[in-house]
Amino acid sequence: MTQDSNTARAILKANDRGGYTVPNGRVYPFQWNWDSAFVALGFDTFDRDRAWTEIETLFRAQWPDGFVPHIVFWQEDDGYFPGPGVWDSGRTPPTSGITQPPVAATVVRTLWDSAAAAGQSEHYRPRAQALFDRLLGWHRWFAEHRDANRSGVVVAMHPWETGRDNSPEWDVPGVPIDVSNVGEYTRRDTGHLDAKMRPTKLEYDRYLALVQFGRAAGWDHAAIARSNPFRVADVGMSMILLRANRDLLALAQALGRNGDEIARWIADAEAGIHILWDAERRTWCSRDLLTGRHSGYVTSASFLSFYAGLRDPERDEAMMAHFDRIAERVRYMVPSLDPDDTGFQMIRYWRGPVWAVVNWMIGQGLAEAGHEARAKRVRSDTLALIQGSGFYEAFNPLDGSGSGGDDFSWTAAIALAWQTPS
Ligand code: GLC
C-alpha cells in the first residue's frame, strides 16, 4: 500500500459521519447522492461492510415514490447554503427536492462482484436484494418523471441535478429562468473558497429561483416535469442511467429477479439517446427540451458514451478525434470543457477543471470499448494529479494545481479504486 492510499483512507475516515461520508467537512457538510456512490468504491478496497452501509444510508432517505434526493441533511450545519429550511421538502430526514446522476446501481454491482470474488456472496445477498428493490424504485421514478415520453433520455430540472453545476451547457437554457424574485441571500461557498473557482452570482440566482419554483410546487415531481422553466436532456445523466440500467439488469440476473422492466428501459435508451448527438459539432451533448437546441459543447460528459455501452463506429471515431485533439492541448485529461472553447476557464469548477470521478467513468468506458491507450492516459493523469497536488475537489488541466476544496472524499475514493489491484 502506498503513502497515497494511507492518506486516501485517512480522508474517508475523517469525513465519515457514521454511516455516511461528507464530500468535504467544511464546504459540503451533508450526505450527497453521487458522492456517496463513488465513496463506496473507495471503502470497498479496505472495509467492505462500510462500503455497503454508505449506499444503504443514502437509500434510507428515499421517498415513497422512489425518488432519491441529491442531499440528505442528517445533521444540522450552517456551513452550507441552501440548507434544509430553504428546500422545505417536509421529509424526515430533511432532504433536497432534486436528484443527482444515478451511479449507485453501477457501484452496487461492483460491490456485489467484489464480494462474490472474495467468496462472500451469500453473506451479502440479503443486502443486495434489499438494495436492488431500492434501486429499481429509483430507476422507475426516472422513467416516470424524467422520461415520461419514453424518449430514452434523462431530463434535468436543475443544473445541480446533473452534478455539473455550472457547465456552460446550462447557460442558454438558463436564460428564461426568472430571477427577479429571488431576494437577498448569503452564499456560504464563497466564504470557504476563492470565488474565481465557483459559479457566478447569476448562476446562483438561477439555482435558487429553481429551488423556489420546486418548493412552491410542493416538490410534486409530476407537476414540476410539466411546468419547470428549465428542462434539459442531460447527456451525463442519460449516459449514466443507461449504464446503470445495464448493471441493474446484471444484478437482477445474479439475484434471480425479473429484469423485463429494466430491459425495456435499456431498449428505450438505445433507441432514443441519439437525440443527444449533435451532428453539426459531431459530439454528444445536452439538449434543451424547451427549444430543441443542442448545447454544442464538448464536455467531459460527452465522453461517457463509451461508459454507457454505446458502440457506433462513426460517432466513436468522432469522439476519439475530440479526445486526441484535447489531449494535445492540456497536460491532464479530461478537462470538463473543451480547451478550444472560448468559455474554457481552467479553474472555474465545471468550465475547465478535471474531476476524478468523471475520469473514472470515462476511463472505465474507454477500457471496455477496447481503447486501452486512451483509458490508460485518463487513469495515469488522474493519479498524477492526486500525487502532485493532493486530494482536491478538481484540478487545473494545464498545470495540475488543485481547485475547490481539499481532502475531498470522492477524489480519495477514486485514488483507492484505481490504485488497488482488483
Ligand atoms: C458540487 C458538485 C457536485 C457534487 C457536490 C458535492 O455541487 O458540482 O457534483 O456532488 O459538489 O461534492
Short mmCIF file of N, CA and C in Angstrom, two decimals, residues 78-183:
data_model
loop_
_atom_site.label_atom_id
_atom_site.label_comp_id
_atom_site.label_asym_id
_atom_site.label_seq_id
_atom_site.Cartn_x
_atom_site.Cartn_y
_atom_site.Cartn_z
N ASP A 78 -24.61 24.97 9.62
CA ASP A 78 -24.91 26.19 8.86
C ASP A 78 -23.78 26.57 7.91
N GLY A 79 -22.87 25.63 7.64
CA GLY A 79 -21.75 25.93 6.74
C GLY A 79 -22.12 25.84 5.27
N TYR A 80 -23.36 25.47 4.98
CA TYR A 80 -23.75 25.30 3.58
C TYR A 80 -25.06 26.04 3.31
N PHE A 81 -25.14 26.64 2.13
CA PHE A 81 -26.38 27.27 1.69
C PHE A 81 -26.70 26.78 0.30
N PRO A 82 -27.92 26.44 -0.01
CA PRO A 82 -29.16 26.46 0.76
C PRO A 82 -29.37 25.21 1.62
N GLY A 83 -29.66 25.44 2.89
CA GLY A 83 -29.87 24.35 3.83
C GLY A 83 -31.31 23.83 3.80
N PRO A 84 -31.64 22.93 4.73
CA PRO A 84 -32.93 22.25 4.72
C PRO A 84 -34.14 23.20 4.78
N GLY A 85 -33.99 24.34 5.46
CA GLY A 85 -35.11 25.27 5.56
C GLY A 85 -35.47 25.88 4.21
N VAL A 86 -34.48 26.07 3.37
CA VAL A 86 -34.74 26.65 2.05
C VAL A 86 -35.43 25.62 1.14
N TRP A 87 -35.00 24.39 1.24
CA TRP A 87 -35.61 23.34 0.41
C TRP A 87 -37.03 23.03 0.89
N ASP A 88 -37.18 22.96 2.19
CA ASP A 88 -38.50 22.75 2.80
C ASP A 88 -39.24 21.55 2.17
N SER A 89 -38.57 20.41 2.15
CA SER A 89 -39.17 19.24 1.48
C SER A 89 -40.17 18.51 2.37
N GLY A 90 -40.20 18.88 3.65
CA GLY A 90 -41.17 18.27 4.56
C GLY A 90 -40.89 16.81 4.86
N ARG A 91 -39.66 16.38 4.67
CA ARG A 91 -39.31 14.96 4.88
C ARG A 91 -38.51 14.77 6.15
N THR A 92 -38.55 13.55 6.66
CA THR A 92 -37.66 13.15 7.75
C THR A 92 -36.85 11.96 7.27
N PRO A 93 -35.51 12.04 7.22
CA PRO A 93 -34.69 13.23 7.45
C PRO A 93 -34.96 14.30 6.39
N PRO A 94 -34.64 15.57 6.71
CA PRO A 94 -34.80 16.62 5.70
C PRO A 94 -33.91 16.35 4.48
N THR A 95 -34.42 16.63 3.31
CA THR A 95 -33.63 16.40 2.09
C THR A 95 -33.85 17.56 1.12
N SER A 96 -33.06 17.57 0.06
CA SER A 96 -33.35 18.48 -1.05
C SER A 96 -34.50 17.87 -1.86
N GLY A 97 -34.95 18.58 -2.88
CA GLY A 97 -36.08 18.09 -3.68
C GLY A 97 -35.69 17.71 -5.10
N ILE A 98 -34.39 17.69 -5.36
CA ILE A 98 -33.91 17.28 -6.69
C ILE A 98 -32.99 16.08 -6.53
N THR A 99 -32.70 15.40 -7.63
CA THR A 99 -31.87 14.20 -7.53
C THR A 99 -30.48 14.44 -8.12
N GLN A 100 -29.73 13.40 -8.37
CA GLN A 100 -28.37 13.52 -8.92
C GLN A 100 -28.08 12.32 -9.82
N PRO A 101 -26.97 12.33 -10.56
CA PRO A 101 -26.71 11.24 -11.51
C PRO A 101 -26.74 9.86 -10.84
N PRO A 102 -27.50 8.93 -11.43
CA PRO A 102 -27.72 7.63 -10.79
C PRO A 102 -26.59 6.63 -11.01
N VAL A 103 -25.47 6.89 -10.39
CA VAL A 103 -24.34 5.94 -10.49
C VAL A 103 -24.47 4.78 -9.52
N ALA A 104 -25.41 4.86 -8.58
CA ALA A 104 -25.43 3.89 -7.47
C ALA A 104 -25.57 2.44 -7.93
N ALA A 105 -26.41 2.18 -8.95
CA ALA A 105 -26.61 0.78 -9.36
C ALA A 105 -25.31 0.18 -9.89
N THR A 106 -24.55 1.00 -10.60
CA THR A 106 -23.26 0.53 -11.12
C THR A 106 -22.32 0.21 -9.96
N VAL A 107 -22.36 1.05 -8.95
CA VAL A 107 -21.49 0.82 -7.79
C VAL A 107 -21.94 -0.43 -7.03
N VAL A 108 -23.24 -0.60 -6.85
CA VAL A 108 -23.71 -1.78 -6.12
C VAL A 108 -23.31 -3.05 -6.88
N ARG A 109 -23.39 -2.98 -8.20
CA ARG A 109 -22.94 -4.16 -8.96
C ARG A 109 -21.44 -4.42 -8.71
N THR A 110 -20.67 -3.36 -8.66
CA THR A 110 -19.23 -3.52 -8.39
C THR A 110 -19.01 -4.12 -7.00
N LEU A 111 -19.76 -3.61 -6.02
CA LEU A 111 -19.61 -4.15 -4.65
C LEU A 111 -20.00 -5.62 -4.62
N TRP A 112 -21.06 -5.94 -5.33
CA TRP A 112 -21.54 -7.32 -5.36
C TRP A 112 -20.47 -8.24 -6.00
N ASP A 113 -19.93 -7.80 -7.14
CA ASP A 113 -18.91 -8.61 -7.82
C ASP A 113 -17.69 -8.77 -6.93
N SER A 114 -17.35 -7.71 -6.20
CA SER A 114 -16.15 -7.82 -5.38
C SER A 114 -16.40 -8.74 -4.18
N ALA A 115 -17.62 -8.71 -3.64
CA ALA A 115 -17.96 -9.64 -2.55
C ALA A 115 -17.94 -11.08 -3.07
N ALA A 116 -18.48 -11.26 -4.28
CA ALA A 116 -18.52 -12.61 -4.86
C ALA A 116 -17.11 -13.13 -5.09
N ALA A 117 -16.23 -12.23 -5.59
CA ALA A 117 -14.85 -12.65 -5.86
C ALA A 117 -14.14 -13.05 -4.56
N ALA A 118 -14.59 -12.46 -3.46
CA ALA A 118 -13.97 -12.80 -2.16
C ALA A 118 -14.71 -13.96 -1.48
N GLY A 119 -15.62 -14.60 -2.22
CA GLY A 119 -16.35 -15.74 -1.67
C GLY A 119 -17.39 -15.36 -0.63
N GLN A 120 -17.88 -14.09 -0.70
CA GLN A 120 -18.83 -13.63 0.33
C GLN A 120 -20.21 -13.34 -0.22
N SER A 121 -20.55 -13.93 -1.36
CA SER A 121 -21.84 -13.55 -1.94
C SER A 121 -23.01 -13.96 -1.05
N GLU A 122 -22.91 -15.09 -0.37
CA GLU A 122 -24.06 -15.49 0.47
C GLU A 122 -24.25 -14.51 1.62
N HIS A 123 -23.14 -14.04 2.16
CA HIS A 123 -23.23 -13.08 3.26
C HIS A 123 -23.89 -11.77 2.80
N TYR A 124 -23.56 -11.32 1.59
CA TYR A 124 -24.07 -10.03 1.13
C TYR A 124 -25.39 -10.13 0.35
N ARG A 125 -25.84 -11.34 0.05
CA ARG A 125 -27.03 -11.49 -0.79
C ARG A 125 -28.27 -10.76 -0.22
N PRO A 126 -28.58 -10.88 1.06
CA PRO A 126 -29.78 -10.17 1.56
C PRO A 126 -29.66 -8.65 1.41
N ARG A 127 -28.47 -8.15 1.61
CA ARG A 127 -28.30 -6.70 1.46
C ARG A 127 -28.42 -6.30 -0.01
N ALA A 128 -27.90 -7.14 -0.88
CA ALA A 128 -28.01 -6.85 -2.32
C ALA A 128 -29.47 -6.91 -2.76
N GLN A 129 -30.21 -7.87 -2.25
CA GLN A 129 -31.64 -7.98 -2.60
C GLN A 129 -32.38 -6.72 -2.17
N ALA A 130 -32.11 -6.26 -0.96
CA ALA A 130 -32.81 -5.08 -0.45
C ALA A 130 -32.44 -3.84 -1.27
N LEU A 131 -31.15 -3.72 -1.58
CA LEU A 131 -30.73 -2.55 -2.37
C LEU A 131 -31.28 -2.62 -3.79
N PHE A 132 -31.39 -3.83 -4.31
CA PHE A 132 -31.94 -3.98 -5.66
C PHE A 132 -33.34 -3.35 -5.74
N ASP A 133 -34.17 -3.65 -4.74
CA ASP A 133 -35.53 -3.08 -4.73
C ASP A 133 -35.49 -1.55 -4.70
N ARG A 134 -34.58 -1.04 -3.87
CA ARG A 134 -34.46 0.42 -3.75
C ARG A 134 -34.02 1.05 -5.08
N LEU A 135 -33.03 0.42 -5.70
CA LEU A 135 -32.50 0.94 -6.97
C LEU A 135 -33.56 0.87 -8.06
N LEU A 136 -34.29 -0.25 -8.08
CA LEU A 136 -35.34 -0.40 -9.08
C LEU A 136 -36.39 0.70 -8.91
N GLY A 137 -36.73 1.00 -7.67
CA GLY A 137 -37.71 2.05 -7.39
C GLY A 137 -37.22 3.41 -7.89
N TRP A 138 -35.93 3.66 -7.70
CA TRP A 138 -35.37 4.95 -8.14
C TRP A 138 -35.37 5.04 -9.67
N HIS A 139 -34.94 3.96 -10.31
CA HIS A 139 -34.88 3.99 -11.78
C HIS A 139 -36.29 4.08 -12.37
N ARG A 140 -37.26 3.49 -11.69
CA ARG A 140 -38.65 3.60 -12.14
C ARG A 140 -39.11 5.07 -12.01
N TRP A 141 -38.69 5.71 -10.94
CA TRP A 141 -39.00 7.14 -10.77
C TRP A 141 -38.44 7.94 -11.94
N PHE A 142 -37.21 7.63 -12.35
CA PHE A 142 -36.62 8.32 -13.51
C PHE A 142 -37.48 8.10 -14.75
N ALA A 143 -37.90 6.85 -14.96
CA ALA A 143 -38.69 6.54 -16.15
C ALA A 143 -40.02 7.31 -16.12
N GLU A 144 -40.63 7.39 -14.95
CA GLU A 144 -41.93 8.04 -14.85
C GLU A 144 -41.87 9.55 -14.89
N HIS A 145 -40.91 10.10 -14.17
CA HIS A 145 -40.90 11.56 -14.00
C HIS A 145 -39.89 12.31 -14.84
N ARG A 146 -38.91 11.62 -15.36
CA ARG A 146 -37.90 12.32 -16.13
C ARG A 146 -37.79 11.83 -17.56
N ASP A 147 -38.69 10.93 -17.92
CA ASP A 147 -38.73 10.49 -19.30
C ASP A 147 -40.11 9.96 -19.62
N ALA A 148 -41.10 10.78 -19.35
CA ALA A 148 -42.49 10.32 -19.48
C ALA A 148 -42.82 9.89 -20.91
N ASN A 149 -42.14 10.47 -21.90
CA ASN A 149 -42.45 10.12 -23.30
C ASN A 149 -41.65 8.93 -23.80
N ARG A 150 -40.94 8.29 -22.90
CA ARG A 150 -40.10 7.14 -23.27
C ARG A 150 -39.14 7.49 -24.41
N SER A 151 -38.53 8.66 -24.31
CA SER A 151 -37.57 9.03 -25.36
C SER A 151 -36.17 8.51 -25.04
N GLY A 152 -35.99 7.91 -23.86
CA GLY A 152 -34.72 7.25 -23.58
C GLY A 152 -33.65 8.15 -23.01
N VAL A 153 -34.02 9.39 -22.64
CA VAL A 153 -33.03 10.30 -22.06
C VAL A 153 -33.51 10.75 -20.67
N VAL A 154 -32.62 11.42 -19.94
CA VAL A 154 -32.99 11.92 -18.61
C VAL A 154 -33.12 13.44 -18.67
N VAL A 155 -34.26 13.95 -18.25
CA VAL A 155 -34.47 15.39 -18.24
C VAL A 155 -34.08 15.94 -16.88
N ALA A 156 -33.14 16.87 -16.86
CA ALA A 156 -32.73 17.51 -15.61
C ALA A 156 -33.60 18.73 -15.39
N MET A 157 -34.03 18.91 -14.13
CA MET A 157 -34.88 20.05 -13.79
C MET A 157 -34.07 21.15 -13.09
N HIS A 158 -32.81 20.87 -12.85
CA HIS A 158 -31.96 21.83 -12.14
C HIS A 158 -30.51 21.50 -12.51
N PRO A 159 -29.68 22.53 -12.74
CA PRO A 159 -28.26 22.23 -13.04
C PRO A 159 -27.61 21.36 -11.96
N TRP A 160 -27.99 21.53 -10.70
CA TRP A 160 -27.39 20.72 -9.63
C TRP A 160 -27.72 19.23 -9.80
N GLU A 161 -28.82 18.93 -10.47
CA GLU A 161 -29.14 17.51 -10.66
C GLU A 161 -28.10 16.81 -11.52
N THR A 162 -27.53 17.56 -12.44
CA THR A 162 -26.58 16.95 -13.38
C THR A 162 -25.25 16.66 -12.71
N GLY A 163 -25.02 17.26 -11.52
CA GLY A 163 -23.75 17.11 -10.83
C GLY A 163 -22.66 18.00 -11.43
N ARG A 164 -22.98 18.66 -12.55
CA ARG A 164 -22.01 19.54 -13.23
C ARG A 164 -22.57 20.95 -13.18
N ASP A 165 -22.62 21.46 -11.97
CA ASP A 165 -23.43 22.64 -11.63
C ASP A 165 -23.40 23.79 -12.63
N ASN A 166 -22.19 24.27 -12.94
CA ASN A 166 -22.11 25.48 -13.77
C ASN A 166 -21.56 25.18 -15.16
N SER A 167 -21.80 23.99 -15.66
CA SER A 167 -21.37 23.69 -17.02
C SER A 167 -21.98 24.72 -17.97
N PRO A 168 -21.23 25.14 -18.99
CA PRO A 168 -21.81 26.10 -19.95
C PRO A 168 -23.03 25.52 -20.67
N GLU A 169 -23.20 24.21 -20.56
CA GLU A 169 -24.39 23.60 -21.18
C GLU A 169 -25.69 24.20 -20.65
N TRP A 170 -25.64 24.80 -19.47
CA TRP A 170 -26.89 25.33 -18.88
C TRP A 170 -27.05 26.82 -19.11
N ASP A 171 -26.09 27.45 -19.77
CA ASP A 171 -26.16 28.92 -19.93
C ASP A 171 -27.38 29.36 -20.72
N VAL A 172 -27.54 28.85 -21.91
CA VAL A 172 -28.67 29.29 -22.74
C VAL A 172 -30.00 28.78 -22.18
N PRO A 173 -30.09 27.49 -21.81
CA PRO A 173 -31.36 27.03 -21.20
C PRO A 173 -31.71 27.78 -19.92
N GLY A 174 -30.72 28.40 -19.28
CA GLY A 174 -30.99 29.11 -18.02
C GLY A 174 -31.56 30.50 -18.23
N VAL A 175 -31.46 31.04 -19.43
CA VAL A 175 -31.87 32.43 -19.67
C VAL A 175 -33.33 32.69 -19.30
N PRO A 176 -34.27 31.80 -19.66
CA PRO A 176 -35.68 32.11 -19.34
C PRO A 176 -36.02 32.02 -17.85
N ILE A 177 -35.10 31.58 -17.01
CA ILE A 177 -35.43 31.46 -15.58
C ILE A 177 -35.55 32.86 -14.99
N ASP A 178 -36.69 33.15 -14.43
CA ASP A 178 -36.94 34.48 -13.87
C ASP A 178 -36.25 34.59 -12.50
N VAL A 179 -35.28 35.48 -12.40
CA VAL A 179 -34.55 35.61 -11.13
C VAL A 179 -34.96 36.88 -10.38
N SER A 180 -36.00 37.55 -10.86
CA SER A 180 -36.32 38.86 -10.28
C SER A 180 -36.85 38.76 -8.84
N ASN A 181 -37.37 37.59 -8.45
CA ASN A 181 -37.93 37.48 -7.09
C ASN A 181 -37.09 36.63 -6.15
N VAL A 182 -35.85 36.41 -6.52
CA VAL A 182 -35.01 35.52 -5.70
C VAL A 182 -34.74 36.10 -4.32
N GLY A 183 -34.61 37.40 -4.25
CA GLY A 183 -34.38 38.05 -2.95
C GLY A 183 -32.93 37.99 -2.52
#
